[in-house]
PDB file of C-alpha atoms in Angstrom:
ATOM      1  CA  MET A  29     -23.485  -0.346   8.947  1.00  0.00           C
ATOM      2  CA  ALA A  30     -20.933   1.129  11.375  1.00  0.00           C
ATOM      3  CA  GLU A  31     -17.428   1.528  10.043  1.00  0.00           C
ATOM      4  CA  GLU A  32     -14.872  -0.818  11.608  1.00  0.00           C
ATOM      5  CA  PRO A  33     -12.662   1.280  13.931  1.00  0.00           C
ATOM      6  CA  TRP A  34      -9.554  -0.846  13.226  1.00  0.00           C
ATOM      7  CA  VAL A  35      -7.413  -0.772  10.089  1.00  0.00           C
ATOM      8  CA  VAL A  36      -4.974  -3.646   9.599  1.00  0.00           C
ATOM      9  CA  VAL A  37      -1.622  -2.142   8.582  1.00  0.00           C
ATOM     10  CA  GLY A  38       0.608  -5.210   8.737  1.00  0.00           C
ATOM     11  CA  ARG A  39       1.359  -8.569  10.286  1.00  0.00           C
ATOM     12  CA  VAL A  40       4.117 -10.351  12.145  1.00  0.00           C
ATOM     13  CA  ALA A  41       5.903 -12.561   9.612  1.00  0.00           C
ATOM     14  CA  GLY A  42       8.803 -14.174  11.472  1.00  0.00           C
ATOM     15  CA  LEU A  43      11.363 -14.036  14.231  1.00  0.00           C
ATOM     16  CA  TYR A  44      14.453 -11.823  14.001  1.00  0.00           C
ATOM     17  CA  GLY A  45      17.501 -12.203  16.211  1.00  0.00           C
ATOM     18  CA  LEU A  46      17.838 -13.420  19.776  1.00  0.00           C
ATOM     19  CA  LYS A  47      16.345 -10.521  21.734  1.00  0.00           C
ATOM     20  CA  GLY A  48      12.678 -10.910  20.896  1.00  0.00           C
ATOM     21  CA  TRP A  49      12.524  -8.925  17.669  1.00  0.00           C
ATOM     22  CA  VAL A  50      10.158  -9.957  14.871  1.00  0.00           C
ATOM     23  CA  LYS A  51       9.912  -9.322  11.122  1.00  0.00           C
ATOM     24  CA  ILE A  52       6.962  -7.182  10.064  1.00  0.00           C
ATOM     25  CA  VAL A  53       5.140  -7.216   6.726  1.00  0.00           C
ATOM     26  CA  SER A  54       3.742  -3.719   6.216  1.00  0.00           C
ATOM     27  CA  TYR A  55       0.570  -3.135   4.207  1.00  0.00           C
ATOM     28  CA  THR A  56       1.118   0.631   4.172  1.00  0.00           C
ATOM     29  CA  GLU A  57       2.290   2.555   1.137  1.00  0.00           C
ATOM     30  CA  PRO A  58       5.105   3.362   1.292  1.00  0.00           C
ATOM     31  CA  ARG A  59       6.032   0.359   3.391  1.00  0.00           C
ATOM     32  CA  ASP A  60       7.771   2.356   6.135  1.00  0.00           C
ATOM     33  CA  ASN A  61       4.637   4.443   6.875  1.00  0.00           C
ATOM     34  CA  ILE A  62       3.760   1.779   9.444  1.00  0.00           C
ATOM     35  CA  LEU A  63       6.567   3.227  11.582  1.00  0.00           C
ATOM     36  CA  SER A  64       4.718   6.545  11.976  1.00  0.00           C
ATOM     37  CA  TYR A  65       1.662   5.037  13.699  1.00  0.00           C
ATOM     38  CA  ARG A  66       1.520   4.522  17.459  1.00  0.00           C
ATOM     39  CA  PRO A  67       0.211   2.716  19.317  1.00  0.00           C
ATOM     40  CA  TRP A  68       0.091  -0.516  17.383  1.00  0.00           C
ATOM     41  CA  HIS A  69      -2.560  -3.050  18.348  1.00  0.00           C
ATOM     42  CA  ILE A  70      -2.205  -6.779  17.818  1.00  0.00           C
ATOM     43  CA  ALA A  71      -4.992  -9.270  17.166  1.00  0.00           C
ATOM     44  CA  VAL A  72      -5.681 -11.679  20.010  1.00  0.00           C
ATOM     45  CA  MET A  73      -8.467 -14.218  20.429  1.00  0.00           C
ATOM     46  CA  ARG A  74     -10.567 -13.899  23.579  1.00  0.00           C
ATOM     47  CA  ASN A  75     -13.549 -16.176  24.155  1.00  0.00           C
ATOM     48  CA  GLY A  76     -13.517 -17.113  20.474  1.00  0.00           C
ATOM     49  CA  GLU A  77     -13.630 -13.495  19.252  1.00  0.00           C
ATOM     50  CA  LYS A  78     -10.895 -11.287  17.856  1.00  0.00           C
ATOM     51  CA  SER A  79      -9.974  -8.293  19.962  1.00  0.00           C
ATOM     52  CA  TRP A  80      -7.118  -5.814  19.787  1.00  0.00           C
ATOM     53  CA  GLN A  81      -4.420  -5.515  22.441  1.00  0.00           C
ATOM     54  CA  ALA A  82      -2.484  -2.243  22.577  1.00  0.00           C
ATOM     55  CA  LEU A  83       1.306  -2.479  22.328  1.00  0.00           C
ATOM     56  CA  PRO A  84       2.420   0.856  23.789  1.00  0.00           C
ATOM     57  CA  ASN A  85       6.198   0.241  23.914  1.00  0.00           C
ATOM     58  CA  VAL A  86       6.965  -0.980  20.398  1.00  0.00           C
ATOM     59  CA  GLN A  87      10.440  -0.376  19.056  1.00  0.00           C
ATOM     60  CA  ALA A  88      10.517  -0.670  15.256  1.00  0.00           C
ATOM     61  CA  ARG A  89      12.892   0.237  12.460  1.00  0.00           C
ATOM     62  CA  ILE A  90      13.734  -0.358   8.827  1.00  0.00           C
ATOM     63  CA  HIS A  91      16.178  -3.220   8.392  1.00  0.00           C
ATOM     64  CA  GLY A  92      17.439  -3.728   4.828  1.00  0.00           C
ATOM     65  CA  LYS A  93      14.346  -3.978   2.632  1.00  0.00           C
ATOM     66  CA  GLY A  94      12.102  -4.941   5.536  1.00  0.00           C
ATOM     67  CA  ILE A  95      10.917  -3.807   8.936  1.00  0.00           C
ATOM     68  CA  VAL A  96      11.737  -5.349  12.303  1.00  0.00           C
ATOM     69  CA  ALA A  97      10.150  -4.642  15.676  1.00  0.00           C
ATOM     70  CA  GLN A  98      10.370  -5.561  19.318  1.00  0.00           C
ATOM     71  CA  LEU A  99       6.778  -5.713  20.503  1.00  0.00           C
ATOM     72  CA  GLU A 100       7.465  -6.109  24.223  1.00  0.00           C
ATOM     73  CA  MET A 101      10.611  -5.016  26.000  1.00  0.00           C
ATOM     74  CA  ASP A 102      11.417  -8.231  27.922  1.00  0.00           C
ATOM     75  CA  ASP A 103      10.692 -10.604  25.070  1.00  0.00           C
ATOM     76  CA  GLY A 104      13.186 -13.212  24.041  1.00  0.00           C
ATOM     77  CA  PRO A 105      13.035 -15.444  20.976  1.00  0.00           C
ATOM     78  CA  ASN A 106      11.017 -18.090  22.818  1.00  0.00           C
ATOM     79  CA  THR A 107       8.180 -15.757  23.832  1.00  0.00           C
ATOM     80  CA  ALA A 108       8.227 -13.536  20.708  1.00  0.00           C
ATOM     81  CA  GLY A 109       6.999 -16.563  18.753  1.00  0.00           C
ATOM     82  CA  ARG A 110       3.512 -16.070  20.184  1.00  0.00           C
ATOM     83  CA  TRP A 111       3.102 -13.047  17.881  1.00  0.00           C
ATOM     84  CA  LEU A 112       3.787 -14.976  14.646  1.00  0.00           C
ATOM     85  CA  ASP A 113       1.132 -14.443  11.941  1.00  0.00           C
ATOM     86  CA  LYS A 114      -0.763 -11.941  14.112  1.00  0.00           C
ATOM     87  CA  GLU A 115      -2.275  -8.884  12.434  1.00  0.00           C
ATOM     88  CA  ILE A 116      -1.186  -5.389  13.428  1.00  0.00           C
ATOM     89  CA  ALA A 117      -3.813  -2.652  13.389  1.00  0.00           C
ATOM     90  CA  ILE A 118      -4.247   0.997  14.213  1.00  0.00           C
ATOM     91  CA  ASN A 119      -7.359   2.918  15.080  1.00  0.00           C
ATOM     92  CA  ARG A 120      -8.969   4.456  11.990  1.00  0.00           C
ATOM     93  CA  THR A 121      -8.779   7.887  13.668  1.00  0.00           C
ATOM     94  CA  GLN A 122      -4.956   7.709  13.375  1.00  0.00           C
ATOM     95  CA  LEU A 123      -5.122   7.878   9.566  1.00  0.00           C
ATOM     96  CA  PRO A 124      -4.615  11.260   7.926  1.00  0.00           C
ATOM     97  CA  ARG A 125      -7.634  12.771   6.195  1.00  0.00           C
ATOM     98  CA  LEU A 126      -7.589  12.358   2.427  1.00  0.00           C
ATOM     99  CA  ALA A 127      -8.572  14.835  -0.249  1.00  0.00           C
ATOM    100  CA  HIS A 128     -12.107  14.571  -1.627  1.00  0.00           C
ATOM    101  CA  GLY A 129     -12.298  11.661  -4.068  1.00  0.00           C
ATOM    102  CA  ASP A 130      -9.335   9.796  -2.564  1.00  0.00           C
ATOM    103  CA  TYR A 131      -9.888   6.591  -0.601  1.00  0.00           C
ATOM    104  CA  TYR A 132      -8.022   4.169   1.590  1.00  0.00           C
ATOM    105  CA  TRP A 133      -8.125   0.628   0.233  1.00  0.00           C
ATOM    106  CA  SER A 134      -9.725  -0.529   3.475  1.00  0.00           C
ATOM    107  CA  GLU A 135     -12.696   1.784   2.828  1.00  0.00           C
ATOM    108  CA  LEU A 136     -13.361   0.190  -0.566  1.00  0.00           C
ATOM    109  CA  LEU A 137     -13.157  -3.454   0.459  1.00  0.00           C
ATOM    110  CA  GLY A 138     -16.565  -5.097   0.344  1.00  0.00           C
ATOM    111  CA  CYS A 139     -17.960  -2.710  -2.283  1.00  0.00           C
ATOM    112  CA  LYS A 140     -20.276  -4.262  -4.852  1.00  0.00           C
ATOM    113  CA  VAL A 141     -18.679  -3.699  -8.267  1.00  0.00           C
ATOM    114  CA  LEU A 142     -21.114  -2.967 -11.090  1.00  0.00           C
ATOM    115  CA  THR A 143     -20.489  -2.254 -14.759  1.00  0.00           C
ATOM    116  CA  LEU A 144     -21.845   0.979 -16.224  1.00  0.00           C
ATOM    117  CA  ASP A 145     -24.686  -1.193 -17.602  1.00  0.00           C
ATOM    118  CA  GLY A 146     -25.521  -2.412 -14.091  1.00  0.00           C
ATOM    119  CA  ILE A 147     -24.064  -5.933 -14.389  1.00  0.00           C
ATOM    120  CA  ASP A 148     -22.916  -7.197 -10.980  1.00  0.00           C
ATOM    121  CA  LEU A 149     -19.277  -8.343 -11.248  1.00  0.00           C
ATOM    122  CA  GLY A 150     -18.999  -9.270  -7.566  1.00  0.00           C
ATOM    123  CA  THR A 151     -17.458  -7.829  -4.427  1.00  0.00           C
ATOM    124  CA  LEU A 152     -14.128  -6.064  -4.100  1.00  0.00           C
ATOM    125  CA  ASP A 153     -12.100  -8.571  -2.083  1.00  0.00           C
ATOM    126  CA  HIS A 154      -8.610  -7.049  -2.046  1.00  0.00           C
ATOM    127  CA  PHE A 155      -6.056  -4.984  -3.963  1.00  0.00           C
ATOM    128  CA  PHE A 156      -2.508  -5.491  -5.071  1.00  0.00           C
ATOM    129  CA  SER A 157      -0.026  -3.136  -6.641  1.00  0.00           C
ATOM    130  CA  THR A 158       1.807  -3.843  -9.885  1.00  0.00           C
ATOM    131  CA  GLY A 159       3.937  -0.720  -9.913  1.00  0.00           C
ATOM    132  CA  ALA A 160       2.124   0.619 -12.984  1.00  0.00           C
ATOM    133  CA  ASN A 161      -1.242   0.760 -11.211  1.00  0.00           C
ATOM    134  CA  ASP A 162      -3.227  -0.858  -8.449  1.00  0.00           C
ATOM    135  CA  VAL A 163      -5.400  -3.856  -9.297  1.00  0.00           C
ATOM    136  CA  MET A 164      -8.728  -4.762  -7.704  1.00  0.00           C
ATOM    137  CA  VAL A 165      -9.543  -8.422  -7.130  1.00  0.00           C
ATOM    138  CA  VAL A 166     -13.299  -8.723  -7.576  1.00  0.00           C
ATOM    139  CA  VAL A 167     -14.905 -11.991  -6.504  1.00  0.00           C
ATOM    140  CA  GLY A 168     -18.273 -12.964  -7.959  1.00  0.00           C
ATOM    141  CA  GLU A 169     -19.269 -15.946 -10.063  1.00  0.00           C
ATOM    142  CA  ARG A 170     -15.544 -15.897 -10.859  1.00  0.00           C
ATOM    143  CA  GLU A 171     -12.515 -13.843  -9.881  1.00  0.00           C
ATOM    144  CA  ARG A 172     -11.751 -10.759 -11.972  1.00  0.00           C
ATOM    145  CA  LEU A 173      -8.649  -8.562 -11.952  1.00  0.00           C
ATOM    146  CA  ILE A 174      -9.641  -4.978 -12.751  1.00  0.00           C
ATOM    147  CA  PRO A 175      -7.192  -2.063 -12.818  1.00  0.00           C
ATOM    148  CA  TYR A 176      -7.992   0.681 -10.325  1.00  0.00           C
ATOM    149  CA  ILE A 177      -7.738   3.645 -12.671  1.00  0.00           C
ATOM    150  CA  LYS A 178     -10.030   6.500 -11.701  1.00  0.00           C
ATOM    151  CA  GLY A 179     -11.834   8.077 -14.619  1.00  0.00           C
ATOM    152  CA  SER A 180     -11.157   5.556 -17.370  1.00  0.00           C
ATOM    153  CA  VAL A 181     -12.066   2.350 -15.472  1.00  0.00           C
ATOM    154  CA  VAL A 182     -13.477   3.393 -12.089  1.00  0.00           C
ATOM    155  CA  HIS A 183     -16.257   5.883 -12.780  1.00  0.00           C
ATOM    156  CA  SER A 184     -17.957   6.335  -9.424  1.00  0.00           C
ATOM    157  CA  ILE A 185     -17.739   5.235  -5.818  1.00  0.00           C
ATOM    158  CA  ASP A 186     -20.633   5.392  -3.374  1.00  0.00           C
ATOM    159  CA  LEU A 187     -19.066   4.663   0.017  1.00  0.00           C
ATOM    160  CA  ALA A 188     -22.361   4.912   1.897  1.00  0.00           C
ATOM    161  CA  GLY A 189     -24.021   2.402  -0.446  1.00  0.00           C
ATOM    162  CA  LYS A 190     -20.797   0.353  -0.858  1.00  0.00           C
ATOM    163  CA  ILE A 191     -21.130   0.455  -4.673  1.00  0.00           C
ATOM    164  CA  MET A 192     -18.431   1.047  -7.266  1.00  0.00           C
ATOM    165  CA  ARG A 193     -19.271   1.534 -10.955  1.00  0.00           C
ATOM    166  CA  VAL A 194     -16.652   0.525 -13.508  1.00  0.00           C
ATOM    167  CA  ASP A 195     -16.270   0.658 -17.268  1.00  0.00           C
ATOM    168  CA  TRP A 196     -15.442  -3.016 -17.685  1.00  0.00           C
ATOM    169  CA  ASP A 197     -16.604  -5.785 -20.004  1.00  0.00           C
ATOM    170  CA  ALA A 198     -18.400  -8.459 -17.970  1.00  0.00           C
ATOM    171  CA  ASP A 199     -16.836 -11.121 -20.227  1.00  0.00           C
ATOM    172  CA  PHE A 200     -13.303 -10.224 -19.092  1.00  0.00           C
TER     173      PHE A 200
END
């Protein structure tokens, strides 16, 4: 299976001001890392399929605890609304290389999660951060929340086979 060339790094969450700026929810860690990637691409539907439109002239900045951006230079509040709830992506090649054994969340999504005894817990659907550690949401016959702690919980990851082995009780 070919790796998806696009990595979603955020989305447009709302309008900001009168000159076509929008509020951005960043999925990067830390949140302001989204500002270091250019160009941004935005999801658009063409002939019923999602494609990515480059936004080469984005102006973006931190504003309070959030991020705001002007996606097109001549936008006003009436036209900026077309970007609401659209995903923002970058090309995977824009991501820095990680050390051996480190992974981007996007690489792990879709992995089959198995216990050390081989019990299938489901598929890794998404992550969230608690501050103390990251948590995997694994969806199978039911949803499980499993801490992403390498070594004690997560024992091995086979990216090519999309399999993660965890030390986790199937009854949890």
